Amino acid sequence: DMKVTQMPRYLIKRMGENVLLECGQDMSHETMYWYRQDPGLGLQLIYISYDVDSNSEGDIPKGYRVSRKKREHFSLILDSAKTNQTSVYFCASSLRGDTEVFFGKGTRLTVV
Amino acid sequence: KTQVEQSPQSLVVRQGENCVLQCNYSVTPDNHLRWFKQDTGKGLVSLTVLVDQKDKTSNGRYSATLDKDAKHSTLHITATLLDDTATYICVVGDRGSALGRLHFGAGTQLIVIP
């Protein structure tokens, strides 16, 4: 079953706390992505990973970092979360950046 | 600057009616265009992908067109069902490889009423 799994689905954090969002895929896809979705805007790319330890900044990387130590896992880390990082975060994967992209169900993060 | 514009922003139709969603973009190059359906609180699910200069696809009650010369795409939904209530997102890929980027529209919110 081709799947992208995100954990947790919902998260509330206080400003200044660290946040870890996890993403896994079972398709051995090389390319993985982290996006955020805000009302009225299209998804914005935070980071892209081309394979293990091969990560590149997207369009809005400030305040975020990522880790990919295994092909099937891609983590998004917020060091000292800010209120403007309240958003819905989506992880996605594709085979070598192919046209087919699979999305997780999203993590709704609220920073208070 | 937004490179993918979708219209209308929102749309209400009665069950059984047809509807058309529009997508205009300025992304260059434009390798492919994909339409996604996003149910409330859920992830994006691919409906169809268009690749050719002038392309048409059909997937059940969903059909789509792409005109790369006009940088314009449409998504047609025929005989709408209540389950079609969702946000429909147009995404343009500037390459068909990992080096490419996906450019997302903000979506059209479709509400189907009985």
Coordinates of C-alpha atoms in Angstrom, one line a residue:
Chain A
D1 CA 0.0 0.0 0.0
M2 CA 1.6 3.2 -1.2
K3 CA 1.5 5.6 1.7
V4 CA 3.0 8.8 3.2
T5 CA 2.5 8.9 7.0
Q6 CA 2.8 12.0 9.1
M7 CA 3.0 12.1 12.9
P8 CA 1.6 13.7 14.9
R9 CA -1.6 14.8 13.1
Y10 CA -2.2 17.6 15.6
L11 CA 0.3 19.5 17.8
I12 CA 0.1 22.5 20.1
K13 CA 3.4 24.0 21.3
R14 CA 4.4 27.1 23.3
M15 CA 6.5 29.7 21.7
G16 CA 10.1 28.9 22.1
E17 CA 9.7 25.2 22.4
N18 CA 11.3 22.8 19.9
V19 CA 9.1 20.9 17.5
L20 CA 9.7 17.6 15.7
L21 CA 7.4 16.6 12.8
E22 CA 8.0 13.1 11.4
C23 CA 7.2 11.7 8.0
G24 CA 7.6 8.2 6.6
Q25 CA 7.0 6.6 3.2
D26 CA 6.9 3.0 2.2
M27 CA 7.6 3.4 -1.5
S28 CA 11.4 3.7 -1.4
H29 CA 11.0 7.1 -3.0
E30 CA 14.3 9.1 -3.3
T31 CA 12.7 12.6 -3.2
M32 CA 10.8 13.9 -0.2
Y33 CA 9.4 17.3 0.5
W34 CA 8.1 19.4 3.4
Y35 CA 5.5 22.1 2.6
R36 CA 3.4 24.4 4.7
Q37 CA -0.2 25.4 3.8
D38 CA -1.7 28.7 5.0
P39 CA -5.2 30.0 4.3
G40 CA -5.5 31.7 0.9
L41 CA -2.0 30.6 -0.2
G42 CA -0.7 27.7 -2.2
L43 CA 1.6 25.2 -0.6
Q44 CA 5.0 26.6 0.0
L45 CA 8.2 24.5 -0.2
I46 CA 10.2 24.5 3.0
Y47 CA 12.8 21.8 2.2
I48 CA 13.4 19.2 -0.4
S49 CA 15.5 16.0 0.1
Y50 CA 17.0 14.1 -2.8
D51 CA 18.1 11.2 -0.8
V52 CA 19.8 10.4 2.6
D53 CA 21.7 13.4 3.8
S54 CA 21.1 15.3 0.6
N55 CA 18.8 18.1 1.5
S56 CA 18.2 21.5 -0.1
E57 CA 16.4 24.6 1.0
G58 CA 13.1 25.4 -0.5
D59 CA 11.4 28.8 -0.8
I60 CA 10.9 29.4 2.9
P61 CA 13.5 27.5 4.9
K62 CA 14.1 30.2 7.6
G63 CA 13.3 28.9 11.1
Y64 CA 13.3 25.2 9.9
R65 CA 15.8 22.4 9.5
V66 CA 15.4 18.9 8.3
S67 CA 17.0 15.5 8.8
R68 CA 17.0 12.5 6.5
K69 CA 19.1 9.6 7.9
K70 CA 17.0 6.9 6.2
R71 CA 15.4 7.0 2.8
E72 CA 12.0 6.3 4.2
H73 CA 12.1 9.0 6.9
F74 CA 12.2 12.7 6.7
S75 CA 11.9 15.0 9.7
L76 CA 11.2 18.6 10.0
I77 CA 12.5 20.4 13.1
L78 CA 11.6 23.8 14.4
D79 CA 14.1 25.1 16.9
S80 CA 12.3 27.6 19.2
A81 CA 8.9 27.7 17.5
K82 CA 7.4 31.0 16.7
T83 CA 3.7 31.9 16.5
N84 CA 4.0 32.6 12.8
Q85 CA 4.9 29.0 12.3
T86 CA 1.3 28.0 13.1
S87 CA 0.3 26.2 10.0
V88 CA -0.6 22.9 8.4
Y89 CA 2.6 21.0 7.3
F90 CA 2.5 18.5 4.5
C91 CA 5.1 15.9 3.7
A92 CA 5.3 14.4 0.2
S93 CA 7.4 12.0 -1.7
S94 CA 8.1 11.1 -5.3
L95 CA 10.2 8.7 -7.3
R96 CA 13.3 10.7 -8.4
G97 CA 11.2 13.8 -8.6
D98 CA 8.8 12.2 -11.1
T99 CA 5.6 13.8 -11.9
E100 CA 3.7 11.6 -9.5
V101 CA 3.8 13.0 -6.0
F102 CA 2.2 11.5 -2.9
F103 CA 1.1 13.6 0.0
G104 CA 0.6 12.8 3.7
K105 CA -2.5 13.9 5.5
G106 CA -0.8 16.8 7.1
T107 CA 0.2 17.9 10.6
R108 CA -1.7 20.9 12.1
L109 CA 0.7 22.8 14.3
T110 CA -0.4 25.6 16.6
V111 CA 2.2 27.7 18.3
V112 CA 0.8 29.7 21.3
Chain B
K1 CA 4.3 37.0 -7.1
T2 CA 1.7 34.2 -7.4
Q3 CA 2.5 32.1 -10.5
V4 CA -0.6 29.9 -10.4
E5 CA -4.0 31.6 -10.2
Q6 CA -7.2 29.6 -9.7
S7 CA -10.8 30.8 -10.2
P8 CA -13.3 31.0 -8.9
Q9 CA -12.0 31.2 -5.3
S10 CA -15.1 29.3 -4.2
L11 CA -18.2 27.8 -5.9
V12 CA -21.5 26.4 -4.7
V13 CA -23.4 24.0 -6.9
R14 CA -26.4 21.7 -6.5
Q15 CA -25.9 18.0 -6.6
G16 CA -26.1 16.7 -10.1
E17 CA -25.0 20.0 -11.7
N18 CA -21.7 20.3 -13.7
C19 CA -19.0 22.8 -12.9
V20 CA -15.8 24.1 -14.4
L21 CA -12.7 25.2 -12.5
Q22 CA -10.0 27.4 -14.0
C23 CA -6.3 27.6 -13.6
N24 CA -4.0 30.2 -15.2
Y25 CA -0.3 30.2 -14.7
S26 CA 2.9 32.0 -15.6
V27 CA 5.3 29.2 -14.6
T28 CA 8.1 28.7 -17.2
P29 CA 9.0 26.1 -18.2
D30 CA 5.8 24.2 -17.7
N31 CA 6.6 20.5 -17.9
H32 CA 3.2 19.2 -16.5
L33 CA 0.1 20.3 -14.7
R34 CA -1.7 18.2 -12.1
W35 CA -5.1 18.7 -10.4
F36 CA -5.4 17.6 -6.8
K37 CA -8.5 17.1 -4.6
Q38 CA -8.1 18.1 -0.9
D39 CA -10.9 17.1 1.4
T40 CA -11.2 19.2 4.5
G41 CA -8.4 18.3 7.0
K42 CA -6.8 15.8 4.6
G43 CA -3.9 15.5 2.3
L44 CA -3.8 16.1 -1.5
V45 CA -5.0 13.3 -3.8
S46 CA -4.1 13.4 -7.4
L47 CA -7.0 13.5 -9.9
T48 CA -5.2 13.8 -13.2
V49 CA -2.0 14.9 -14.8
L50 CA -1.6 16.8 -18.1
V51 CA 1.7 16.8 -20.0
D52 CA 1.3 17.6 -23.7
Q53 CA 1.2 21.0 -25.3
K54 CA -2.6 20.7 -25.8
D55 CA -3.7 17.8 -23.6
K56 CA -7.0 16.3 -22.5
T57 CA -7.6 13.7 -19.8
S58 CA -10.6 12.0 -18.4
N59 CA -11.0 10.1 -15.1
G60 CA -14.6 9.2 -14.4
R61 CA -16.6 12.3 -13.8
Y62 CA -13.5 14.4 -13.9
S63 CA -12.0 15.7 -17.1
A64 CA -9.3 18.2 -17.7
T65 CA -7.7 20.2 -20.4
L66 CA -4.4 22.0 -20.8
D67 CA -3.3 24.6 -23.3
K68 CA 0.4 25.4 -22.8
D69 CA 0.3 28.2 -25.3
A70 CA -2.3 29.9 -23.3
K71 CA -0.9 28.6 -20.0
H72 CA -4.4 27.7 -19.0
S73 CA -6.1 24.5 -17.7
T74 CA -9.7 23.6 -16.8
L75 CA -11.1 20.9 -14.6
H76 CA -14.6 19.8 -15.4
I77 CA -16.7 17.9 -12.9
T78 CA -19.9 16.4 -14.3
A79 CA -23.0 15.3 -12.3
T80 CA -21.5 16.5 -9.0
L81 CA -22.0 14.5 -5.8
L82 CA -22.0 15.6 -2.2
D83 CA -18.6 13.9 -1.8
D84 CA -17.1 16.3 -4.4
T85 CA -17.2 19.0 -1.7
A86 CA -13.5 19.8 -1.4
T87 CA -10.7 22.1 -2.4
Y88 CA -9.3 21.6 -5.8
I89 CA -5.7 22.6 -6.3
C90 CA -3.9 23.2 -9.6
V91 CA -0.1 22.5 -9.5
V92 CA 2.4 23.2 -12.2
G93 CA 5.6 21.3 -12.4
D94 CA 8.5 23.2 -14.1
R95 CA 10.4 19.9 -14.7
G96 CA 9.8 16.2 -14.7
S97 CA 12.7 15.5 -12.4
A98 CA 13.9 16.0 -8.9
L99 CA 15.5 19.3 -10.0
G100 CA 12.1 20.7 -10.7
R101 CA 9.8 22.6 -8.5
L102 CA 6.0 22.4 -8.0
H103 CA 4.1 25.6 -8.1
F104 CA 0.8 25.5 -6.2
G105 CA -2.4 27.5 -6.7
A106 CA -4.4 28.5 -3.6
G107 CA -7.3 26.3 -4.7
T108 CA -10.9 26.5 -5.5
Q109 CA -13.3 25.6 -2.7
L110 CA -16.2 23.6 -4.2
I111 CA -19.3 23.1 -2.1
V112 CA -22.0 20.7 -3.4
I113 CA -25.4 21.1 -1.8
P114 CA -28.4 18.8 -1.9

